[in-house]
Short mmCIF file of C-alpha atoms and ligand atoms in Angstrom, two decimals:
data_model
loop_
_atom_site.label_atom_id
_atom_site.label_comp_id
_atom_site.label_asym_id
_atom_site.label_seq_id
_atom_site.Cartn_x
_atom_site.Cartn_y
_atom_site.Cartn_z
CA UNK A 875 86.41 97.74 99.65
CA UNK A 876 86.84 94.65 97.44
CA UNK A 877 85.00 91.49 98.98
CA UNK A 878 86.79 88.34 99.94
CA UNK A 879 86.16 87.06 96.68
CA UNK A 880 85.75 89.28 93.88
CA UNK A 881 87.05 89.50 89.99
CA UNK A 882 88.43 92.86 88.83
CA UNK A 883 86.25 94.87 86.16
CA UNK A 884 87.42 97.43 83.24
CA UNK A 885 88.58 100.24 85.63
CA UNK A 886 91.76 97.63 86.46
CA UNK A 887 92.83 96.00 83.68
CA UNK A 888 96.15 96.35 83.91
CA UNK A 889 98.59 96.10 86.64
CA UNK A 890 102.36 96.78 86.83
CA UNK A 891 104.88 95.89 89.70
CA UNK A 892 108.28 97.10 90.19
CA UNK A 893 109.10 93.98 92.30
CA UNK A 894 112.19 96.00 94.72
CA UNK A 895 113.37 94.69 98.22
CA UNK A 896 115.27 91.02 97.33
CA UNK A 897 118.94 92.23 98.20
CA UNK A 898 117.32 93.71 101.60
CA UNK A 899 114.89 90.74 102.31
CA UNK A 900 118.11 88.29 101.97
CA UNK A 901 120.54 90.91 103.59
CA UNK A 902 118.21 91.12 106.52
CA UNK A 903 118.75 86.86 106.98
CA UNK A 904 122.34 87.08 106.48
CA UNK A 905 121.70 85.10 103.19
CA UNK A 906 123.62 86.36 99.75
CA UNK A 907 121.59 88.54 97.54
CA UNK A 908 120.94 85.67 95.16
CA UNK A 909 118.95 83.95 97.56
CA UNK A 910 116.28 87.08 97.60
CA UNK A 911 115.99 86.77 94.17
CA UNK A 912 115.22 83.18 94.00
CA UNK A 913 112.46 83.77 96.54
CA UNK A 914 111.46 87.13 94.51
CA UNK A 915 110.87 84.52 91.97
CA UNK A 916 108.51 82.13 93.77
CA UNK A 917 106.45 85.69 94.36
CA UNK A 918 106.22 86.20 91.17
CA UNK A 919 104.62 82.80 90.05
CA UNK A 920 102.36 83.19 93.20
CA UNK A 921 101.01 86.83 92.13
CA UNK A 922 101.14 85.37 88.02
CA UNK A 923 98.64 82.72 90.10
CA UNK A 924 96.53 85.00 92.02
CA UNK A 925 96.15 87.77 89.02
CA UNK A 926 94.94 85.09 86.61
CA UNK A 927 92.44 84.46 89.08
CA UNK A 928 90.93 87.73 89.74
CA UNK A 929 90.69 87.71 86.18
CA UNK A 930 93.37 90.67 85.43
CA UNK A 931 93.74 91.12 81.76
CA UNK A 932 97.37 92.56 82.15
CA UNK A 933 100.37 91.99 84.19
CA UNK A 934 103.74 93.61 83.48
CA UNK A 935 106.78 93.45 86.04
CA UNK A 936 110.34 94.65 86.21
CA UNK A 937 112.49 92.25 86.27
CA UNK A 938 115.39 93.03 85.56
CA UNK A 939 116.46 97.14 84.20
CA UNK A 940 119.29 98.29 81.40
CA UNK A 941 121.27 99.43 84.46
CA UNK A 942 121.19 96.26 86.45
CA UNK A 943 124.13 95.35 84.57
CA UNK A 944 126.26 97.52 86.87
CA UNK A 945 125.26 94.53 89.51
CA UNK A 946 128.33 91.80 90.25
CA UNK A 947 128.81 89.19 87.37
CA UNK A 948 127.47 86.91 90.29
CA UNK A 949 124.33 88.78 90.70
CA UNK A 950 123.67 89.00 87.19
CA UNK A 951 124.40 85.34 86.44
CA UNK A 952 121.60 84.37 89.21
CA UNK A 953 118.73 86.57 88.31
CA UNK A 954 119.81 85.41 84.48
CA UNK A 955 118.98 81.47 85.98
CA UNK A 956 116.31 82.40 87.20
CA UNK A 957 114.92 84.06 84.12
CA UNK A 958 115.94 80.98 82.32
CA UNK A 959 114.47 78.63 84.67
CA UNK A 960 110.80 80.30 84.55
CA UNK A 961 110.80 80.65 81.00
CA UNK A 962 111.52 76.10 81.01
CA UNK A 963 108.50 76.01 83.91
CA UNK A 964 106.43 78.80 81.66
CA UNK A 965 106.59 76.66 78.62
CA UNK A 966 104.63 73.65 80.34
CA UNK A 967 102.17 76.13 82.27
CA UNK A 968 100.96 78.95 79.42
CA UNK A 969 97.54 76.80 78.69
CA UNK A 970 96.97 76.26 82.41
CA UNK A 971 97.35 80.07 83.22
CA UNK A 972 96.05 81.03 79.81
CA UNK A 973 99.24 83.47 79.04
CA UNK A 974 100.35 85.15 76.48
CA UNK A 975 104.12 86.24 77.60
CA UNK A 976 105.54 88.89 76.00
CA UNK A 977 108.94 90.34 76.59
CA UNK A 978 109.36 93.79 76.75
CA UNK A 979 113.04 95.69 76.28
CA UNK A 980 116.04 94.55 74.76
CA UNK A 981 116.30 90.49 74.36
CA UNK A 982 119.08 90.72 71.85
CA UNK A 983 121.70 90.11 74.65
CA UNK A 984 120.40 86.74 75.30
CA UNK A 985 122.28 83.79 74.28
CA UNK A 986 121.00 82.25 71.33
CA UNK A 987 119.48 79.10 73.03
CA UNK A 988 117.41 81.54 75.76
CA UNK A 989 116.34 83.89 73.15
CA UNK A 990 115.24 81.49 70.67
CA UNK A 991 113.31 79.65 73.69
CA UNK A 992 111.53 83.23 74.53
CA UNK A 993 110.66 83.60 70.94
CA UNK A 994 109.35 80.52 70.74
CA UNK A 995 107.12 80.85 74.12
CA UNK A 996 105.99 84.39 72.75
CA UNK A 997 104.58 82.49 69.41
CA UNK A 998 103.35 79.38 71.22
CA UNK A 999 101.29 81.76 74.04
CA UNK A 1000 100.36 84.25 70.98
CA UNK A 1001 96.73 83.43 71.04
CA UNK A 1002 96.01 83.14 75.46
CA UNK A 1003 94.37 85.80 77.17
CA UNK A 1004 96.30 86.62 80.21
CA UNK A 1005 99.41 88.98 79.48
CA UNK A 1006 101.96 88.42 80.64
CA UNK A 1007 104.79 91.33 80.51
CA UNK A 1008 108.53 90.84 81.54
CA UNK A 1009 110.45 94.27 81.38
CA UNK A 1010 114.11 92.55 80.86
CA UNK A 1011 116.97 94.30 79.95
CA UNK A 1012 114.10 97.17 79.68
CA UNK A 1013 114.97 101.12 80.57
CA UNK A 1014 111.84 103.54 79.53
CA UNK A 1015 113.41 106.16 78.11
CA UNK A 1016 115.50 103.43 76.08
CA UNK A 1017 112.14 102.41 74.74
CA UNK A 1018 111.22 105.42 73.74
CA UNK A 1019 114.06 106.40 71.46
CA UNK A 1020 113.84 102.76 70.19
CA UNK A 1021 110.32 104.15 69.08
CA UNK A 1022 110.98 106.90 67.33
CA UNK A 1023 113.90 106.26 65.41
CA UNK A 1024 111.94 103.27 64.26
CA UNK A 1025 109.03 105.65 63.16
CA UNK A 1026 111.97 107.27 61.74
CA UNK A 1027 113.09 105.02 59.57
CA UNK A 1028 109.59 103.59 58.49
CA UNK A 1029 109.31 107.51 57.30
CA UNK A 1030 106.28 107.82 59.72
CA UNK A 1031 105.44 110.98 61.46
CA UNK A 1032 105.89 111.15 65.28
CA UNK A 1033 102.85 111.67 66.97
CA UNK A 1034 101.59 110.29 70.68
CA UNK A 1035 99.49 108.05 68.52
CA UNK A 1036 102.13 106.25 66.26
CA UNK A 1037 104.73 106.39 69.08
CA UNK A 1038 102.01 104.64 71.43
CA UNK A 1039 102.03 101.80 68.55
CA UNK A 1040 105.85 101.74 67.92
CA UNK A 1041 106.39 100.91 71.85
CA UNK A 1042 107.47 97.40 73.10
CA UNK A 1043 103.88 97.74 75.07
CA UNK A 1044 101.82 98.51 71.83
CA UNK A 1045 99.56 94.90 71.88
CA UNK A 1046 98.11 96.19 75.43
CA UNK A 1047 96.56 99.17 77.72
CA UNK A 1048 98.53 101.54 79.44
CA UNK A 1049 99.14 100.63 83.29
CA UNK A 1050 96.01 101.61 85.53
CA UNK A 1051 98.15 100.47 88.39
CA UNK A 1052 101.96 100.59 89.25
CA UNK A 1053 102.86 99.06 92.49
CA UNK A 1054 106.40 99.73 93.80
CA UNK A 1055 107.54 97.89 96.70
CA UNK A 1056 110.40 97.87 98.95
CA UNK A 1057 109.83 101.47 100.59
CA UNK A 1058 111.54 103.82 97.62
CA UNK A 1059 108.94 106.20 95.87
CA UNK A 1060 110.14 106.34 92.60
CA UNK A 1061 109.73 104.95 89.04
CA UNK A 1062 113.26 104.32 88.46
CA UNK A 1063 112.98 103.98 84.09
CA UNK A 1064 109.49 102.13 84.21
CA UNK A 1065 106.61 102.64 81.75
CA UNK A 1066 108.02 106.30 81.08
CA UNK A 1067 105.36 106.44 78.78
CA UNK A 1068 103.13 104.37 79.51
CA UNK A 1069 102.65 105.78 83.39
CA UNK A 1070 101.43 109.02 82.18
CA UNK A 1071 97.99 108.36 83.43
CA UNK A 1072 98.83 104.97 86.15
CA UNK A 1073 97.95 105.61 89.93
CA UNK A 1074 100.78 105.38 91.86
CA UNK A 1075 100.63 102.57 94.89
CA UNK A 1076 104.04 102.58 97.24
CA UNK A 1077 104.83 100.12 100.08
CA UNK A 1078 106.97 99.55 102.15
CA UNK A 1079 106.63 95.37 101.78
CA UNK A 1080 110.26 93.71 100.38
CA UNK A 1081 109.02 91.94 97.36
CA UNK A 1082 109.61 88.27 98.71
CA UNK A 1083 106.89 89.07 101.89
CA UNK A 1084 104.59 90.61 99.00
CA UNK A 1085 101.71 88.05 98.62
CA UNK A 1086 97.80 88.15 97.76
CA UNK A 1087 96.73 90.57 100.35
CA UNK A 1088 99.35 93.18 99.87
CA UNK A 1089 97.98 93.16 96.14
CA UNK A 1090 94.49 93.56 97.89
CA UNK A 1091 95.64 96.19 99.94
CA UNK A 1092 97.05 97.75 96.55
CA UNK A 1093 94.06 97.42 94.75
CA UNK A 1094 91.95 98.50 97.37
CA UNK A 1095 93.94 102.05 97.35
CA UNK A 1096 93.28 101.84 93.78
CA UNK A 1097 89.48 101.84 93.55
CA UNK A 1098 89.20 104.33 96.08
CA UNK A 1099 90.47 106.90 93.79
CA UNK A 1100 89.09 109.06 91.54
CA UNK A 1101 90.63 109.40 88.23
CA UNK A 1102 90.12 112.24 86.26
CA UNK A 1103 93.09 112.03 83.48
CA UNK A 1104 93.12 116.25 83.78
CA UNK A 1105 89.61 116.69 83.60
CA UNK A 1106 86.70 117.36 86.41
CA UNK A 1107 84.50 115.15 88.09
CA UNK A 1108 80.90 114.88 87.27
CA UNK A 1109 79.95 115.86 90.88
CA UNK A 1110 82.36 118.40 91.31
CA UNK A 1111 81.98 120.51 88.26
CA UNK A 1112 78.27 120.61 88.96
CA UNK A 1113 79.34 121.67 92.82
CA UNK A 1114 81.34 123.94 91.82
CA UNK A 1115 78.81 125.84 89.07
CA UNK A 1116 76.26 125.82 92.20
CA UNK A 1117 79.44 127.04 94.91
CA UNK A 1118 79.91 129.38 91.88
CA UNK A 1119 76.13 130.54 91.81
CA UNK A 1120 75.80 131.04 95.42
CA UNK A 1121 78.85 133.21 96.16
CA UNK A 1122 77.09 135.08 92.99
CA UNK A 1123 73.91 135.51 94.74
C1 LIG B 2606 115.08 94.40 92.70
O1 LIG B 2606 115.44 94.08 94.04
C2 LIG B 2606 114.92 93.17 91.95
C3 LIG B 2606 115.61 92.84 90.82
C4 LIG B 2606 116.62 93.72 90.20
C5 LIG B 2606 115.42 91.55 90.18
C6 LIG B 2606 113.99 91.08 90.13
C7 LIG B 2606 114.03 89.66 89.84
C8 LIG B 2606 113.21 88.75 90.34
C9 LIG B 2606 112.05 89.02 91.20
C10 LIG B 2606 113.45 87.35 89.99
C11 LIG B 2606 112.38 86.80 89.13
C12 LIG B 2606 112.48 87.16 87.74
C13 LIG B 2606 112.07 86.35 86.79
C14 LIG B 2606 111.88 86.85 85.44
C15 LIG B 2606 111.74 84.93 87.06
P1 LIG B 2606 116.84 94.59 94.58
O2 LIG B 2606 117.84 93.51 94.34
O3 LIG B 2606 117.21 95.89 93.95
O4 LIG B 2606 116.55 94.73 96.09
P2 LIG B 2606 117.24 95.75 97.09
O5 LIG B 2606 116.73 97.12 96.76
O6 LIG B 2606 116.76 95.28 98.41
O7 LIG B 2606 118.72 95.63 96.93
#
């Protein structure tokens, strides 16, 4: 169990959210859609808060998928506010958080005002510690064939190694964690790649009620795992040479 306070070491260093559940949170209130996503928002500068202060090294959400186009115009238009409103706030707060923002997935659709503001916060926040990653306009297996035809036509040869580096994801770790939330268990396009090796956490929270002891709960779950990326445990190998021995004997 984590203590009450308590600073995350180099089993977690990096954590990624799909942040599900603002239609349903704002459904459930009678309220438009929109009005989920404006509160998914305020969660997501709380947990940016509470992350820097555990001392995470990594933080990547999903904020908004290649298929979330298919949403209403008027859907769209609101979570594309929103993204424009955090990146004005995010300018003014990168040296107080200490983040380095990074977009992942396609930004090319932006307008040219937004995108030249996101690629001048990515410069600014270069240097900070914190990462920050928003997955916008981001679909894994989009990612990946963005990676190899660009090994492609450096000439490179494919390997996991160069396509690891050739990934929108290539200045950080993979995912220890990936937290879902909003009840469906699945990875819907996230991290393809990347998730190869992440524990898993599900819940059942709509990401607007998700706050600081949810991701306790979550990272509880995590450390109580045992990850052995294919292999054996130390114990258990040994246990099992002596199970092995005795059933000899
Ligand atoms: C999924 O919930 C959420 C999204 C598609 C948008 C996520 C966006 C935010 C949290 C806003 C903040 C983003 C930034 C970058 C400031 P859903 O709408 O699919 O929920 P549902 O499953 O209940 O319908």
């Amino acid at each position: 169990m984590i203590e009450d306070k308590f600073e995350l070491d180099e089993k977690l260093k990096h954590i990624a959210i799909i942040m599900d559940g603002n239609g349903r949170w704002a459904n459930k209130r009678g309220l438009p859609r929109e009005f989920g996503h404006s509160r998914g928002a305020e969660t997501f500068k709380k947990i940016i808060e509470y992350c820097k202060d555990i001392k995470l090294n990594v933080l990547t959400v999903y904020a908004f998928s290649t298929e979330n186009w298919k949403r209403p115009k008027k859907e769209v238009d609101s979570i594309m506010k929103l993204l424009s409103q955090y990146v004005k706030e995010c300018e003014k707060s990168i040296n107080k958080y200490d983040l380095c923002v990074r977009f992942i997935g396609d930004i090319s659709v932006f307008e040219e005002t937004l995108r030249t503001r996101i690629e001048k916060l990515q410069r600014v926040s270069a240097n900070n510690k914190f990462i920050l990653n928003i997955a916008f306009n981001y679909g894994g297996r989009n990612e990946i064939v963005y990676a190899a035809n660009k090994l492609l036509s450096e000439g490179k040869e494919i390997s996991e190694e160069s396509l690891s580096q050739a990934l929108y994801t290539s200045h950080c770790p993979d995912p220890d964690l990936i937290i879902r939330t909003g009840g469906d268990c699945r990875i819907s396009n996230f991290l393809l790649w990347q998730a190869a090796y992440s524990e898993l956490y599900f819940t059942d929270v709509l990401w607007p009620d998700f706050d600081k002891n949810e991701l306790n709960k979550a990272i509880n779950s995590f450390y109580s795992r045992k990850r052995r990326y294919g292999g054996l445990d130390k114990d258990s190998s040994s246990s099992d040479k002596q199970a092995r021995k005795d059933t000899l004997c």
